[in-house]
């Protein structure tokens, strides 16, 4: 079992995408186990008995649940592509923005495609305000991590596979609203470790359509 790495994941999960990108950037081989979230595997239930959520990284038999696994990956495989800044102040700031992406951006991004009418309009407006704040934080740097990808980039880039969905349902273009943020995300996507870890925009759109139909908003 030495250094065996397994990822319990679901292809559409932005949290899972982060771990896939981090593992790819560091060149770690792992087994990808796709979960059916409406019929979770015994391995998932046993590995994350508290929340029963993906992603779970299982390293040499030990589970590391959900997004904390990102920092774990960076600490364990620290010889390549460091993601977390070593300076405590810089690290604290990056963690602040990661929390912002989790608490605000991801929740609003869900609202954009799971609601309609005034609700989607309000969510879209708030989402654009949030990504503008993120863009201001980026400034003129190529990446949030500076000259190379950092963990805020890894946390944010899953947004890329949703651009088409935003244009369709939120009726806005990330490129038009936030050109610098768009350029940063595209720059991340140009890296093979990122592009091969993210799903195709059309595949995301098709599933979103299916879910919207089930929710009765199509
Ligand atoms: C979120 C994990 C999560 O929401 C993290 O990783 O930081 N805060 C966690 N996982 C979802 C799939 S992604 O939308 C999940 O597993 N949902 C299944 C369920 O809630 O039953």
XYZ file of N, CA and C and ligand atoms in Angstrom:
675
model
N 0.828 -1.214 0.000
C 0.000 0.000 0.000
C 0.865 1.267 0.000
N 2.217 1.103 -0.001
C 3.083 2.284 0.131
C 2.803 3.298 -0.968
N 2.498 4.505 -0.540
C 2.260 5.628 -1.441
C 1.176 5.406 -2.482
N 0.245 4.516 -2.166
C -0.875 4.331 -3.093
C -1.815 5.538 -2.937
N -2.203 6.125 -4.063
C -3.057 7.317 -4.001
C -4.353 7.048 -4.779
N -5.462 7.277 -4.094
C -6.781 7.059 -4.700
C -7.571 8.349 -4.507
N -8.312 8.735 -5.536
C -9.156 9.926 -5.396
C -10.611 9.537 -5.617
N -11.436 9.732 -4.564
C -12.875 9.524 -4.706
C -13.441 10.866 -5.134
N -14.105 10.875 -6.260
C -14.419 12.177 -6.862
C -15.688 12.059 -7.708
N -16.124 13.177 -8.207
C -17.237 13.222 -9.161
C -16.815 14.237 -10.219
N -16.917 13.872 -11.494
C -16.269 14.658 -12.551
C -16.639 16.147 -12.549
N -17.872 16.476 -12.107
C -18.319 17.866 -12.192
C -17.909 18.706 -10.977
N -17.337 18.069 -9.977
C -17.075 18.784 -8.718
C -15.898 19.759 -8.821
N -16.147 21.050 -8.554
C -15.031 22.008 -8.590
C -13.993 21.701 -7.507
N -14.474 21.092 -6.384
C -13.536 20.756 -5.300
C -12.641 19.597 -5.738
N -13.252 18.639 -6.430
C -12.481 17.513 -6.953
C -11.486 17.979 -8.008
N -11.919 18.917 -8.846
C -11.034 19.412 -9.923
C -9.752 19.985 -9.329
N -9.893 20.670 -8.175
C -8.702 21.253 -7.537
C -7.667 20.175 -7.218
N -8.157 19.077 -6.647
C -7.220 18.021 -6.246
C -6.608 17.363 -7.475
N -7.449 17.176 -8.524
C -6.926 16.585 -9.772
C -5.815 17.451 -10.343
N -6.029 18.788 -10.321
C -5.016 19.701 -10.871
C -3.741 19.623 -10.033
N -3.900 19.669 -8.707
C -2.712 19.652 -7.833
C -1.919 18.364 -8.040
N -2.610 17.230 -8.133
C -1.907 15.956 -8.322
C -1.193 15.947 -9.678
N -1.873 16.502 -10.700
C -1.262 16.525 -12.040
C -0.048 17.451 -12.062
N -0.165 18.622 -11.421
C 0.961 19.565 -11.401
C 2.191 18.939 -10.751
N 1.923 18.098 -9.756
C 3.040 17.488 -9.028
C 3.456 16.146 -9.619
N 2.732 15.724 -10.668
C 3.094 14.484 -11.347
C 2.843 13.237 -10.511
N 1.798 13.272 -9.684
C 1.487 12.111 -8.839
C 0.496 11.196 -9.561
N 0.838 9.940 -9.658
C -0.092 8.978 -10.273
C -1.114 8.557 -9.234
N -2.347 8.422 -9.667
C -3.377 8.017 -8.710
C -4.512 7.308 -9.434
N -5.310 6.616 -8.617
C -6.478 5.953 -9.186
C -7.685 6.862 -8.980
N -8.392 7.145 -10.066
C -9.567 8.016 -9.990
C -10.793 7.120 -9.839
N -11.540 7.314 -8.755
C -12.768 6.529 -8.586
C -13.957 7.467 -8.636
N -14.723 7.334 -9.702
C -15.893 8.193 -9.885
C -17.005 7.730 -8.943
N -17.563 8.666 -8.179
C -18.654 8.332 -7.267
C -19.994 8.673 -7.911
N -20.980 7.861 -7.600
C -22.347 8.213 -7.945
C -22.921 8.850 -6.677
N -23.149 10.173 -6.714
C -23.514 10.873 -5.474
C -24.921 10.521 -4.987
N -25.727 9.877 -5.867
C -27.035 9.435 -5.353
C -26.993 7.980 -4.886
N -25.843 7.365 -5.021
C -25.686 6.001 -4.503
C -24.211 5.840 -4.137
N -23.848 6.444 -2.993
C -22.427 6.543 -2.628
C -21.824 5.175 -2.302
N -20.558 5.027 -2.643
C -19.903 3.729 -2.439
C -19.625 3.502 -0.945
N -19.550 2.233 -0.528
C -19.178 1.952 0.865
C -17.829 2.579 1.203
N -16.909 2.642 0.211
C -15.589 3.220 0.480
C -15.715 4.714 0.819
N -16.604 5.422 0.124
C -16.791 6.854 0.435
C -17.417 7.013 1.826
N -18.434 6.218 2.108
C -19.132 6.344 3.402
C -18.202 6.041 4.574
N -17.289 5.102 4.310
C -16.348 4.723 5.368
C -15.198 5.741 5.456
N -14.838 6.359 4.328
C -13.701 7.285 4.325
C -14.087 8.677 4.817
N -15.317 9.093 4.555
C -15.772 10.421 5.007
C -17.113 10.247 5.723
N -17.082 9.565 6.910
C -18.354 9.259 7.585
C -19.061 10.496 8.108
N -18.348 11.615 8.272
C -18.975 12.815 8.844
C -19.865 13.502 7.802
N -19.286 13.889 6.673
C -20.081 14.626 5.673
C -20.535 13.759 4.501
N -19.846 12.612 4.327
C -20.176 11.688 3.224
C -20.062 12.378 1.867
N -19.094 13.309 1.759
C -18.945 14.064 0.517
C -17.636 13.726 -0.182
N -17.621 13.994 -1.473
C -16.359 13.942 -2.220
C -15.837 15.367 -2.281
N -14.583 15.611 -2.576
C -13.552 14.624 -2.857
C -12.924 14.066 -1.577
N -12.439 12.831 -1.690
C -11.618 12.267 -0.612
C -10.361 11.706 -1.258
N -9.232 12.111 -0.712
C -7.960 11.574 -1.170
C -7.598 10.457 -0.199
N -7.266 9.287 -0.728
C -6.839 8.208 0.175
C -5.363 7.940 -0.117
N -4.536 8.278 0.861
C -3.090 8.144 0.671
C -2.577 7.014 1.559
N -2.061 5.983 0.934
C -1.583 4.797 1.658
C -2.631 4.333 2.669
N -3.889 4.304 2.245
C -4.973 3.792 3.087
C -5.589 4.816 4.026
N -4.991 6.038 4.103
C -5.533 7.030 5.056
C -6.336 8.101 4.303
N -7.599 8.313 4.708
C -8.413 9.305 3.997
C -8.146 10.743 4.452
N -8.123 11.648 3.504
C -8.042 13.089 3.785
C -9.259 13.665 3.060
N -10.183 14.198 3.880
C -11.477 14.551 3.314
C -11.548 15.982 2.804
N -12.162 16.094 1.641
C -12.555 17.366 1.037
C -11.359 18.288 0.809
N -11.642 19.620 0.795
C -10.631 20.545 0.270
C -9.345 20.640 1.085
N -9.361 20.186 2.355
C -8.100 20.253 3.112
C -7.035 19.385 2.450
N -7.487 18.458 1.600
C -6.527 17.583 0.910
C -5.607 18.385 -0.019
N -6.038 19.588 -0.410
C -5.192 20.402 -1.300
C -3.880 20.769 -0.583
N -4.013 21.235 0.643
C -2.814 21.604 1.402
C -1.990 20.345 1.729
N -2.704 19.248 2.008
C -1.999 17.985 2.303
C -1.123 17.589 1.107
N -1.699 17.655 -0.083
C -0.942 17.273 -1.295
C 0.302 18.149 -1.399
N 0.098 19.453 -1.158
C 1.233 20.376 -1.291
C 2.326 20.082 -0.264
N 1.906 19.684 0.928
C 2.896 19.430 1.987
C 3.615 18.104 1.791
N 2.870 17.086 1.344
C 3.496 15.763 1.208
C 4.424 15.715 -0.012
N 3.945 16.257 -1.145
C 4.760 16.233 -2.360
C 5.304 17.656 -2.568
N 6.223 18.048 -1.688
C 6.639 19.458 -1.662
C 7.866 19.748 -2.532
N 8.325 18.726 -3.273
C 9.528 18.947 -4.078
C 9.206 19.510 -5.459
N 7.933 19.557 -5.829
C 7.587 20.032 -7.172
C 6.350 20.926 -7.112
N 6.339 21.993 -7.913
C 5.186 22.884 -8.059
C 4.579 23.292 -6.715
N 5.354 24.003 -5.849
C 4.763 24.423 -4.574
C 3.560 25.345 -4.805
N 2.490 25.088 -4.062
C 1.259 25.862 -4.269
C 1.015 26.870 -3.157
N 1.312 26.471 -1.913
C 1.062 27.360 -0.779
C 2.303 28.215 -0.517
N 2.147 29.545 -0.421
C 3.319 30.394 -0.211
C 3.999 30.077 1.119
N 5.322 30.203 1.160
C 6.027 29.869 2.403
C 5.939 31.018 3.413
N 5.822 32.245 2.937
C 5.731 33.384 3.850
C 4.362 33.364 4.569
N 4.368 33.383 5.922
C 3.095 33.254 6.649
C 2.072 34.333 6.288
N 2.527 35.575 6.072
C 1.557 36.627 5.738
C 0.942 36.383 4.358
N 1.808 36.100 3.385
C 1.306 35.863 2.015
C 0.361 34.656 2.023
N 0.741 33.635 2.809
C -0.112 32.429 2.891
C -1.469 32.778 3.500
N -1.459 33.619 4.533
C -2.736 33.971 5.176
C -3.646 34.707 4.184
N -3.057 35.559 3.362
C -3.870 36.298 2.399
C -4.462 35.362 1.341
N -3.620 34.425 0.891
C -4.102 33.468 -0.116
C -5.233 32.617 0.474
N -5.107 32.247 1.764
C -6.165 31.448 2.413
C -7.454 32.253 2.531
N -7.294 33.545 2.775
C -8.471 34.417 2.839
C -9.240 34.352 1.504
N -8.501 34.434 0.391
C -9.172 34.440 -0.916
C -9.746 33.076 -1.265
N -9.085 32.033 -0.789
C -9.623 30.685 -1.009
C -10.981 30.563 -0.307
N -11.041 31.089 0.917
C -12.269 31.056 1.690
C -13.367 31.871 0.976
N -12.962 32.982 0.387
C -13.900 33.832 -0.353
C -14.466 33.065 -1.563
N -13.593 32.354 -2.265
C -14.054 31.566 -3.427
C -15.063 30.515 -2.937
N -14.733 29.840 -1.824
C -15.617 28.781 -1.323
C -16.942 29.318 -0.798
N -16.873 30.391 0.007
C -18.092 30.847 0.684
C -18.975 31.704 -0.217
N -18.379 32.427 -1.147
C -19.200 33.325 -1.971
C -19.304 32.831 -3.415
N -18.130 32.745 -4.072
C -18.146 32.533 -5.519
C -18.829 31.213 -5.899
N -18.452 30.110 -5.230
C -19.008 28.813 -5.641
C -20.513 28.743 -5.362
N -20.955 29.351 -4.267
C -22.395 29.314 -3.957
C -23.193 30.118 -4.985
N -22.634 31.268 -5.377
C -23.345 32.091 -6.360
C -23.325 31.425 -7.734
N -22.219 30.758 -8.038
C -22.129 30.107 -9.355
C -23.180 29.025 -9.460
N -23.498 28.361 -8.336
C -24.580 27.363 -8.364
C -25.932 28.027 -8.584
N -26.114 29.174 -7.907
C -27.418 29.859 -8.006
C -27.712 30.288 -9.435
N -26.647 30.657 -10.168
C -26.849 31.165 -11.533
C -27.557 30.140 -12.418
N -27.238 28.872 -12.223
C -27.861 27.890 -13.134
C -28.961 27.061 -12.492
N -29.202 27.290 -11.170
C -30.272 26.498 -10.546
C -31.505 27.352 -10.222
N -31.454 28.631 -10.613
C -32.619 29.481 -10.337
C -33.031 30.195 -11.625
N -34.102 30.955 -11.536
C -34.471 31.730 -12.718
C -35.109 33.065 -12.303
N -35.364 33.898 -13.308
C -36.020 35.183 -13.054
C -35.176 36.112 -12.196
N -35.854 36.723 -11.204
C -35.169 37.728 -10.380
C -34.022 37.124 -9.576
N -34.205 35.847 -9.191
C -33.174 35.191 -8.375
C -31.868 35.053 -9.149
N -31.998 34.634 -10.410
C -30.774 34.466 -11.206
C -30.149 35.841 -11.480
N -30.987 36.835 -11.665
C -30.453 38.196 -11.918
C -29.653 38.695 -10.717
N -30.225 38.498 -9.514
C -29.536 38.958 -8.295
C -28.239 38.179 -8.092
N -28.297 36.846 -8.319
C -27.092 36.022 -8.133
C -26.014 36.432 -9.130
N -26.421 36.710 -10.356
C -25.455 37.094 -11.394
C -24.774 38.410 -11.016
N -25.583 39.353 -10.544
C -25.018 40.659 -10.194
C -23.991 40.485 -9.060
N -24.391 39.698 -8.058
C -23.482 39.502 -6.918
C -22.226 38.732 -7.332
N -22.427 37.764 -8.235
C -21.293 36.971 -8.728
C -20.289 37.881 -9.445
N -20.820 38.762 -10.285
C -19.918 39.665 -11.030
C -19.178 40.579 -10.052
N -19.880 41.078 -9.035
C -19.198 41.913 -8.021
C -18.062 41.127 -7.365
N -18.326 39.861 -7.067
C -17.305 39.027 -6.401
C -16.105 38.797 -7.303
N -16.372 38.477 -8.580
C -15.204 38.186 -9.431
C -14.433 39.475 -9.736
N -15.123 40.616 -9.627
C -14.388 41.886 -9.789
C -13.432 42.102 -8.615
N -13.883 41.717 -7.424
C -12.993 41.812 -6.245
C -11.789 40.889 -6.425
N -12.084 39.705 -6.957
C -10.987 38.757 -7.198
C -10.020 39.303 -8.245
N -10.593 39.964 -9.244
C -9.741 40.526 -10.297
C -8.844 41.630 -9.725
N -9.413 42.442 -8.832
C -8.614 43.521 -8.225
C -7.469 42.921 -7.421
N -7.732 41.801 -6.749
C -6.687 41.142 -5.960
C -5.574 40.602 -6.873
N -5.961 40.160 -8.051
C -4.959 39.630 -8.999
C -4.027 40.742 -9.471
N -4.607 41.930 -9.704
C -3.808 43.059 -10.201
C -3.185 42.715 -11.544
N -1.889 43.028 -11.707
C -1.235 42.772 -12.992
C -0.395 41.494 -12.985
N -0.563 40.702 -11.932
C 0.223 39.460 -11.867
C -0.327 38.462 -12.900
N 0.525 37.605 -13.459
C -0.008 36.596 -14.382
C -0.888 35.565 -13.670
N -0.505 35.221 -12.434
C -1.264 34.234 -11.651
C -1.443 34.774 -10.226
N -2.413 34.229 -9.491
C -2.538 34.619 -8.081
C -1.271 34.233 -7.321
N -0.651 33.134 -7.769
C 0.582 32.691 -7.128
C 1.797 33.510 -7.547
N 1.627 34.525 -8.375
C 2.750 35.353 -8.847
C 3.146 34.927 -10.253
N 4.389 34.457 -10.392
C 4.856 34.038 -11.723
C 4.412 32.619 -12.062
N 4.015 31.870 -11.033
C 3.557 30.491 -11.282
C 2.218 30.274 -10.575
N 1.568 29.182 -10.915
C 0.264 28.889 -10.317
C 0.376 28.668 -8.805
N -0.522 29.291 -8.067
C -0.584 29.063 -6.619
C -1.919 28.402 -6.306
N -2.194 28.204 -5.014
C -3.409 27.446 -4.729
C -4.689 28.234 -4.963
N -4.619 29.579 -4.980
C -5.836 30.326 -5.322
C -6.165 30.090 -6.811
N -5.122 30.014 -7.653
C -5.355 29.707 -9.069
C -6.004 28.324 -9.212
N -5.450 27.366 -8.461
C -5.962 25.997 -8.542
C -7.422 25.944 -8.056
N -7.722 26.764 -7.031
C -9.079 26.761 -6.475
C -10.073 27.441 -7.421
N -9.571 28.406 -8.165
C -10.470 29.223 -8.993
C -10.650 28.681 -10.403
N -9.631 28.009 -10.943
C -9.676 27.668 -12.363
C -10.824 26.711 -12.767
N -11.381 25.903 -11.840
C -12.537 25.104 -12.261
C -13.676 25.955 -12.833
N -13.683 27.234 -12.508
C -14.657 28.180 -13.043
C -14.651 28.151 -14.590
N -13.487 27.802 -15.160
C -13.319 27.833 -16.620
C -14.339 26.945 -17.332
N -14.557 25.743 -16.768
C -15.462 24.813 -17.462
C -16.919 25.270 -17.394
N -17.154 26.343 -16.631
C -18.522 26.844 -16.482
C -18.769 28.132 -17.254
N -17.766 28.651 -17.957
C -17.934 29.939 -18.650
C -19.139 29.930 -19.595
N -19.286 28.810 -20.340
C -20.376 28.751 -21.309
C -21.740 28.786 -20.592
N -21.791 28.092 -19.438
C -23.040 28.067 -18.663
C -23.392 29.479 -18.185
N -22.372 30.235 -17.729
C -22.643 31.610 -17.267
C -23.179 32.466 -18.396
N -22.545 32.310 -19.568
C -22.976 33.145 -20.691
C -24.422 32.844 -21.039
N -24.767 31.563 -20.953
C -26.094 31.117 -21.352
C -27.157 31.533 -20.324
N -26.910 31.194 -19.038
C -27.967 31.403 -18.035
C -27.820 32.707 -17.262
N -26.586 33.159 -17.067
C -26.392 34.413 -16.347
C -26.375 35.586 -17.328
N -26.264 35.226 -18.623
C -26.283 36.233 -19.673
C -25.172 37.281 -19.499
N -23.977 36.800 -19.188
C -22.843 37.720 -19.118
C -21.581 36.983 -19.548
N -20.570 37.767 -19.891
C -19.312 37.166 -20.326
C -18.231 37.518 -19.303
N -17.564 36.496 -18.770
C -16.488 36.737 -17.792
C -15.394 37.565 -18.476
N -15.157 37.275 -19.743
C -14.101 37.984 -20.469
C -14.388 39.487 -20.535
N -15.661 39.817 -20.771
C -16.015 41.239 -20.872
C -15.980 41.919 -19.494
N -16.518 41.216 -18.497
C -16.610 41.822 -17.155
C -15.253 41.910 -16.462
N -14.463 40.850 -16.623
C -13.188 40.771 -15.878
C -12.077 40.269 -16.804
N -11.600 41.121 -17.717
C -10.623 40.642 -18.704
C -9.328 40.098 -18.105
N -8.892 40.692 -16.982
C -7.619 40.213 -16.405
C -7.798 38.845 -15.745
N -8.923 38.695 -15.059
C -9.208 37.404 -14.427
C -9.377 36.331 -15.500
N -10.077 36.694 -16.579
C -10.285 35.762 -17.688
C -8.935 35.316 -18.262
N -8.043 36.312 -18.457
C -6.727 35.991 -19.036
C -5.944 35.063 -18.097
N -6.078 35.289 -16.795
C -5.356 34.450 -15.822
C -5.875 33.015 -15.887
N -7.199 32.878 -15.913
C -7.796 31.543 -15.939
C -7.419 30.822 -17.249
N -7.409 31.575 -18.371
C -6.998 30.980 -19.660
C -5.534 30.540 -19.601
N -4.724 31.375 -18.960
C -3.294 31.058 -18.825
C -3.125 29.743 -18.043
N -3.931 29.603 -16.978
C -3.876 28.353 -16.195
C -4.284 27.187 -17.097
N -5.352 27.412 -17.874
C -5.904 26.327 -18.704
C -4.907 25.879 -19.774
N -3.991 26.779 -20.154
C -2.988 26.405 -21.166
C -2.030 25.339 -20.639
N -1.989 25.171 -19.327
C -1.108 24.139 -18.767
C -1.825 22.793 -18.847
N -1.090 21.803 -19.355
C -1.729 20.504 -19.572
C -2.283 19.905 -18.280
N -1.564 20.120 -17.174
C -2.047 19.553 -15.906
C -3.409 20.131 -15.539
N -3.677 21.354 -16.004
C -4.977 21.954 -15.720
C -5.997 21.470 -16.747
N -5.664 21.609 -18.044
C -6.659 21.295 -19.083
C -7.102 19.834 -19.000
N -6.167 18.921 -18.690
C -6.588 17.506 -18.655
C -7.381 17.170 -17.381
N -7.403 18.097 -16.427
C -8.136 17.837 -15.180
C -9.531 18.452 -15.184
N -9.828 19.252 -16.210
C -11.122 19.934 -16.237
C -12.031 19.323 -17.308
N -13.333 19.265 -17.041
C -14.233 18.719 -18.054
C -14.507 19.721 -19.172
N -14.964 19.171 -20.263
C -15.309 19.963 -21.424
C -16.522 20.860 -21.133
N -16.489 22.086 -21.621
C -17.597 23.030 -21.349
C -18.945 22.509 -21.881
N -18.921 21.790 -23.029
C -20.178 21.279 -23.599
C -20.767 20.180 -22.713
N -19.856 19.370 -22.130
C -20.325 18.278 -21.256
C -20.979 18.880 -19.996
N -20.364 19.946 -19.481
C -20.923 20.620 -18.301
C -22.302 21.185 -18.660
N -22.368 21.835 -19.824
C -23.631 22.453 -20.255
C -24.740 21.396 -20.393
N -24.412 20.242 -21.003
C -25.432 19.198 -21.193
C -25.971 18.720 -19.847
N -25.071 18.511 -18.880
C -25.543 18.030 -17.577
C -26.385 19.105 -16.881
N -25.941 20.360 -17.016
C -26.689 21.463 -16.406
C -28.114 21.496 -16.985
N -28.227 21.268 -18.286
C -29.551 21.247 -18.917
C -30.411 20.128 -18.334
N -29.776 18.959 -18.149
C -30.519 17.818 -17.567
C -31.013 18.164 -16.169
N -30.110 18.758 -15.360
C -30.490 19.083 -13.970
C -31.594 20.143 -13.963
N -31.476 21.136 -14.833
C -32.497 22.190 -14.893
C -33.860 21.604 -15.282
N -33.821 20.628 -16.183
C -35.071 19.996 -16.598
C -35.678 19.280 -15.386
N -34.820 18.552 -14.648
C -35.324 17.840 -13.456
C -35.867 18.816 -12.417
N -35.207 19.975 -12.297
C -35.646 20.975 -11.304
C -36.911 21.729 -11.773
N -37.289 21.498 -13.032
C -38.472 22.153 -13.583
C -38.250 23.602 -13.971
N -36.976 23.984 -14.226
C -36.755 25.386 -14.635
C -36.433 25.494 -16.129
N -36.567 24.393 -16.840
C -36.382 24.436 -18.305
C -37.691 24.130 -18.979
C -17.342 20.638 -0.287
C -17.445 19.247 -0.834
C -18.775 19.088 -1.540
O -19.658 19.957 -1.475
C -14.898 20.896 0.217
O -14.422 20.023 -0.510
O -14.263 21.843 0.607
N -16.588 22.033 1.483
C -16.326 20.819 0.748
N -18.949 17.942 -2.226
C -20.186 17.679 -2.913
C -19.935 17.535 -4.414
S -19.327 18.991 -5.146
O -20.576 19.935 -5.113
C -20.760 16.331 -2.447
O -20.042 15.396 -2.211
N -22.071 16.287 -2.346
C -22.776 15.099 -1.981
C -23.725 15.298 -0.854
O -23.843 16.438 -0.354
O -24.387 14.335 -0.492
